[in-house]
N, C-alpha and C. Protein backbone atom coordinates (compact mmCIF):
# COMPACT_ATOMS: atom_id res chain seq x y z
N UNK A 1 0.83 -1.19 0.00
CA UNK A 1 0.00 0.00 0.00
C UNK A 1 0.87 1.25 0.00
N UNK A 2 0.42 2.34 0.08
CA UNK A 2 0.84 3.76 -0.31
C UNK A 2 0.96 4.50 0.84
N UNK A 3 2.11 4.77 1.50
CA UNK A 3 2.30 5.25 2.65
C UNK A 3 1.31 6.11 2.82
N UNK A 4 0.84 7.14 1.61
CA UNK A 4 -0.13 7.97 2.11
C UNK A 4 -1.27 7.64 2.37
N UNK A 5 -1.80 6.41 2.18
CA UNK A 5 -3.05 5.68 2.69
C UNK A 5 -2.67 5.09 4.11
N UNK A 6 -1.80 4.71 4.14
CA UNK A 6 -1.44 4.01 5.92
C UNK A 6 -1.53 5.02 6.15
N UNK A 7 -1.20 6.26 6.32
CA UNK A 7 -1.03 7.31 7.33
C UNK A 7 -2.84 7.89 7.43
N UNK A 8 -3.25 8.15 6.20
CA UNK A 8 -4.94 8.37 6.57
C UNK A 8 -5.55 7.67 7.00
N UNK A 9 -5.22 5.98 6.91
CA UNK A 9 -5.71 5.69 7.42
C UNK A 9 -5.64 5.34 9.21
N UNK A 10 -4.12 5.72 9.50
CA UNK A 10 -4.42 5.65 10.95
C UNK A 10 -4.83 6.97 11.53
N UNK A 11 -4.61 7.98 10.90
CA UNK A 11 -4.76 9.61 11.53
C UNK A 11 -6.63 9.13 11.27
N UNK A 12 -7.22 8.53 10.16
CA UNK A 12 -8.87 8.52 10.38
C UNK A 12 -9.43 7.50 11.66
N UNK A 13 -8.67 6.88 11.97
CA UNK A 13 -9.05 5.79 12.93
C UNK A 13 -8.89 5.94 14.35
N UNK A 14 -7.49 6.90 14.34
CA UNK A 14 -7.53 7.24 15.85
C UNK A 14 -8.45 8.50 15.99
N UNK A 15 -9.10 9.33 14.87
CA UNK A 15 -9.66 10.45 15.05
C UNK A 15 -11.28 9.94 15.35
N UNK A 16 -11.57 8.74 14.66
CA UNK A 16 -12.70 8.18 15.31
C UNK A 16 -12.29 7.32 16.82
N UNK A 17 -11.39 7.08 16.99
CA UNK A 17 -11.55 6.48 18.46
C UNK A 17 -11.85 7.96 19.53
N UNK A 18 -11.18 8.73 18.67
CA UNK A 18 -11.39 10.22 19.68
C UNK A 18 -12.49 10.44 20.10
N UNK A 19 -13.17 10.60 18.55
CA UNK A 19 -14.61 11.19 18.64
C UNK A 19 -15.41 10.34 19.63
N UNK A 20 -15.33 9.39 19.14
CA UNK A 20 -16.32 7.88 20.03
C UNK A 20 -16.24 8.48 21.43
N UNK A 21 -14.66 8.27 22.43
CA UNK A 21 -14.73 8.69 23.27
C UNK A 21 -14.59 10.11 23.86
N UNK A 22 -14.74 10.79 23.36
CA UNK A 22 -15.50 12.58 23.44
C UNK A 22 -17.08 12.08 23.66
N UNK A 23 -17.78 11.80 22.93
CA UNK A 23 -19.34 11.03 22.58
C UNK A 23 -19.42 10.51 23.88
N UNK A 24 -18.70 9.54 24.49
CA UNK A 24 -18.96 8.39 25.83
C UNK A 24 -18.50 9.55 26.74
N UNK A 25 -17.86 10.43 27.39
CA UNK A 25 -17.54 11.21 28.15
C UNK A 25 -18.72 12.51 28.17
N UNK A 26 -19.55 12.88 27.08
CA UNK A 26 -20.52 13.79 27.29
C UNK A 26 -21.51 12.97 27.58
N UNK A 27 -21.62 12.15 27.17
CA UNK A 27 -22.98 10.93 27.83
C UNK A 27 -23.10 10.78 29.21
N UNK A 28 -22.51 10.46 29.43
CA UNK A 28 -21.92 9.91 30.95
C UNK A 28 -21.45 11.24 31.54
N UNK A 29 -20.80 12.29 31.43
CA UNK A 29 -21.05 13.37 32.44
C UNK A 29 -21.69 14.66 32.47
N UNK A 30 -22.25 14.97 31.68
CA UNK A 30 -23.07 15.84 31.33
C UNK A 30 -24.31 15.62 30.79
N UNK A 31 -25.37 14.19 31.41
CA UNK A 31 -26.30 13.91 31.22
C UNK A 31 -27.44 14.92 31.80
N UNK A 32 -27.17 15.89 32.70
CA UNK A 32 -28.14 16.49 32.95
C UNK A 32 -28.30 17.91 32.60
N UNK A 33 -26.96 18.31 31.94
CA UNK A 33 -27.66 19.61 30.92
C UNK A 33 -27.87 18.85 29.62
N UNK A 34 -29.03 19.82 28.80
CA UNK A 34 -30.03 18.94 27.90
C UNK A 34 -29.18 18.77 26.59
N UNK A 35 -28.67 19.79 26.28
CA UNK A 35 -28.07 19.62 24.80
C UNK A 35 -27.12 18.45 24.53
N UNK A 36 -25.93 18.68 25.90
CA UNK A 36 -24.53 17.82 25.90
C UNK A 36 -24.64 16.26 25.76
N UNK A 37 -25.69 15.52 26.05
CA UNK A 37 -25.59 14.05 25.62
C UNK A 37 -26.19 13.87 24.00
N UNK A 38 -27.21 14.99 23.61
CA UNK A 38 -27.41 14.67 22.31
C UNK A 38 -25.92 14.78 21.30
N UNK A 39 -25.29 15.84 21.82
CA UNK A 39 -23.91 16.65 21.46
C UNK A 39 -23.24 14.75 21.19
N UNK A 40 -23.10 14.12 22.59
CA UNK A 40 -22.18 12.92 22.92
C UNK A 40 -23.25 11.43 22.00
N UNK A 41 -23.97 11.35 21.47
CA UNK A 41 -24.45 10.90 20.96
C UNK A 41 -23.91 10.99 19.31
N UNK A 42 -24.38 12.31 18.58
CA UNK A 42 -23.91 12.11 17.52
C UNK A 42 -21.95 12.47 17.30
N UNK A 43 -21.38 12.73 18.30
CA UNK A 43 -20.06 12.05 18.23
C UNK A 43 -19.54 10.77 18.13
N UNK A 44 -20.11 9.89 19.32
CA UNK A 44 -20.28 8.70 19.16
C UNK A 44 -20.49 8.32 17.66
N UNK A 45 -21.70 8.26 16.67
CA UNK A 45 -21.99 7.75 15.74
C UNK A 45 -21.01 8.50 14.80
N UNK A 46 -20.71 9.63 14.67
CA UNK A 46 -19.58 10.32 13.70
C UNK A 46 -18.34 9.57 14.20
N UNK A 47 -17.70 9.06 15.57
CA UNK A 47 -16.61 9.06 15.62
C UNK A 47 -16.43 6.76 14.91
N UNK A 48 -17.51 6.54 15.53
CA UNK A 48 -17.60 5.34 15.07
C UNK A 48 -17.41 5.01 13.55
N UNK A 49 -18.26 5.77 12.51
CA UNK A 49 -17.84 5.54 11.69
C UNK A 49 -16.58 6.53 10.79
N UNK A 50 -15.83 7.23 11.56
CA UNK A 50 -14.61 7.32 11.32
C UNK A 50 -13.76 5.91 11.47
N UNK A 51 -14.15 5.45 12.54
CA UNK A 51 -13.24 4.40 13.18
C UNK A 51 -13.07 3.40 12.14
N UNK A 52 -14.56 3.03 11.27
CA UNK A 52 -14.71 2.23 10.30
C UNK A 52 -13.95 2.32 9.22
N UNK A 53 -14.35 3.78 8.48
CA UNK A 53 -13.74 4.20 7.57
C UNK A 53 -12.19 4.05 7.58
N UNK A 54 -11.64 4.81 8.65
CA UNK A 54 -9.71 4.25 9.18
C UNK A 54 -9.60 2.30 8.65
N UNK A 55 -10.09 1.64 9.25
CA UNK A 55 -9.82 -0.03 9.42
C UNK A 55 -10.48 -0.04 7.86
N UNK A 56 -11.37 0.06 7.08
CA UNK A 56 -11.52 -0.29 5.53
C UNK A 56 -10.62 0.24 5.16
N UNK A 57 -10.01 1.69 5.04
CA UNK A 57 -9.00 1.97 4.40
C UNK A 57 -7.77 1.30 4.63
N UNK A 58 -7.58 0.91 5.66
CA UNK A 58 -5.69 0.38 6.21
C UNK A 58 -5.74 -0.90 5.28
């Protein structure tokens, strides 16, 4: 493969492990102001399928 694909693809994979857990950290501590778990929700699903996208590409 093409170094420049290994490298997107790990800079996309750890940027979805980020997101995911940004997503699990507003869930879980900021469940009781209203916006911040919807906020940690669609991180979660954005960071997840980063995560995907990283591992199909590698």
């Amino acid at each position: 493969m093409c170094p420049v694909s290994d490298r997107f693809a790990l800079k996309t994979t750890l940027a979805g492990v980020q997101a995911t857990l940004l997503g699990v950290l507003f869930v879980t501590f900021f469940e009781s102001v209203f916006p911040l778990p919807l906020v940690g929700f669609v991180l979660g699903i954005f960071g997840t399928g980063l995560f995907v996208l990283g591992i199909r590409a590698g």
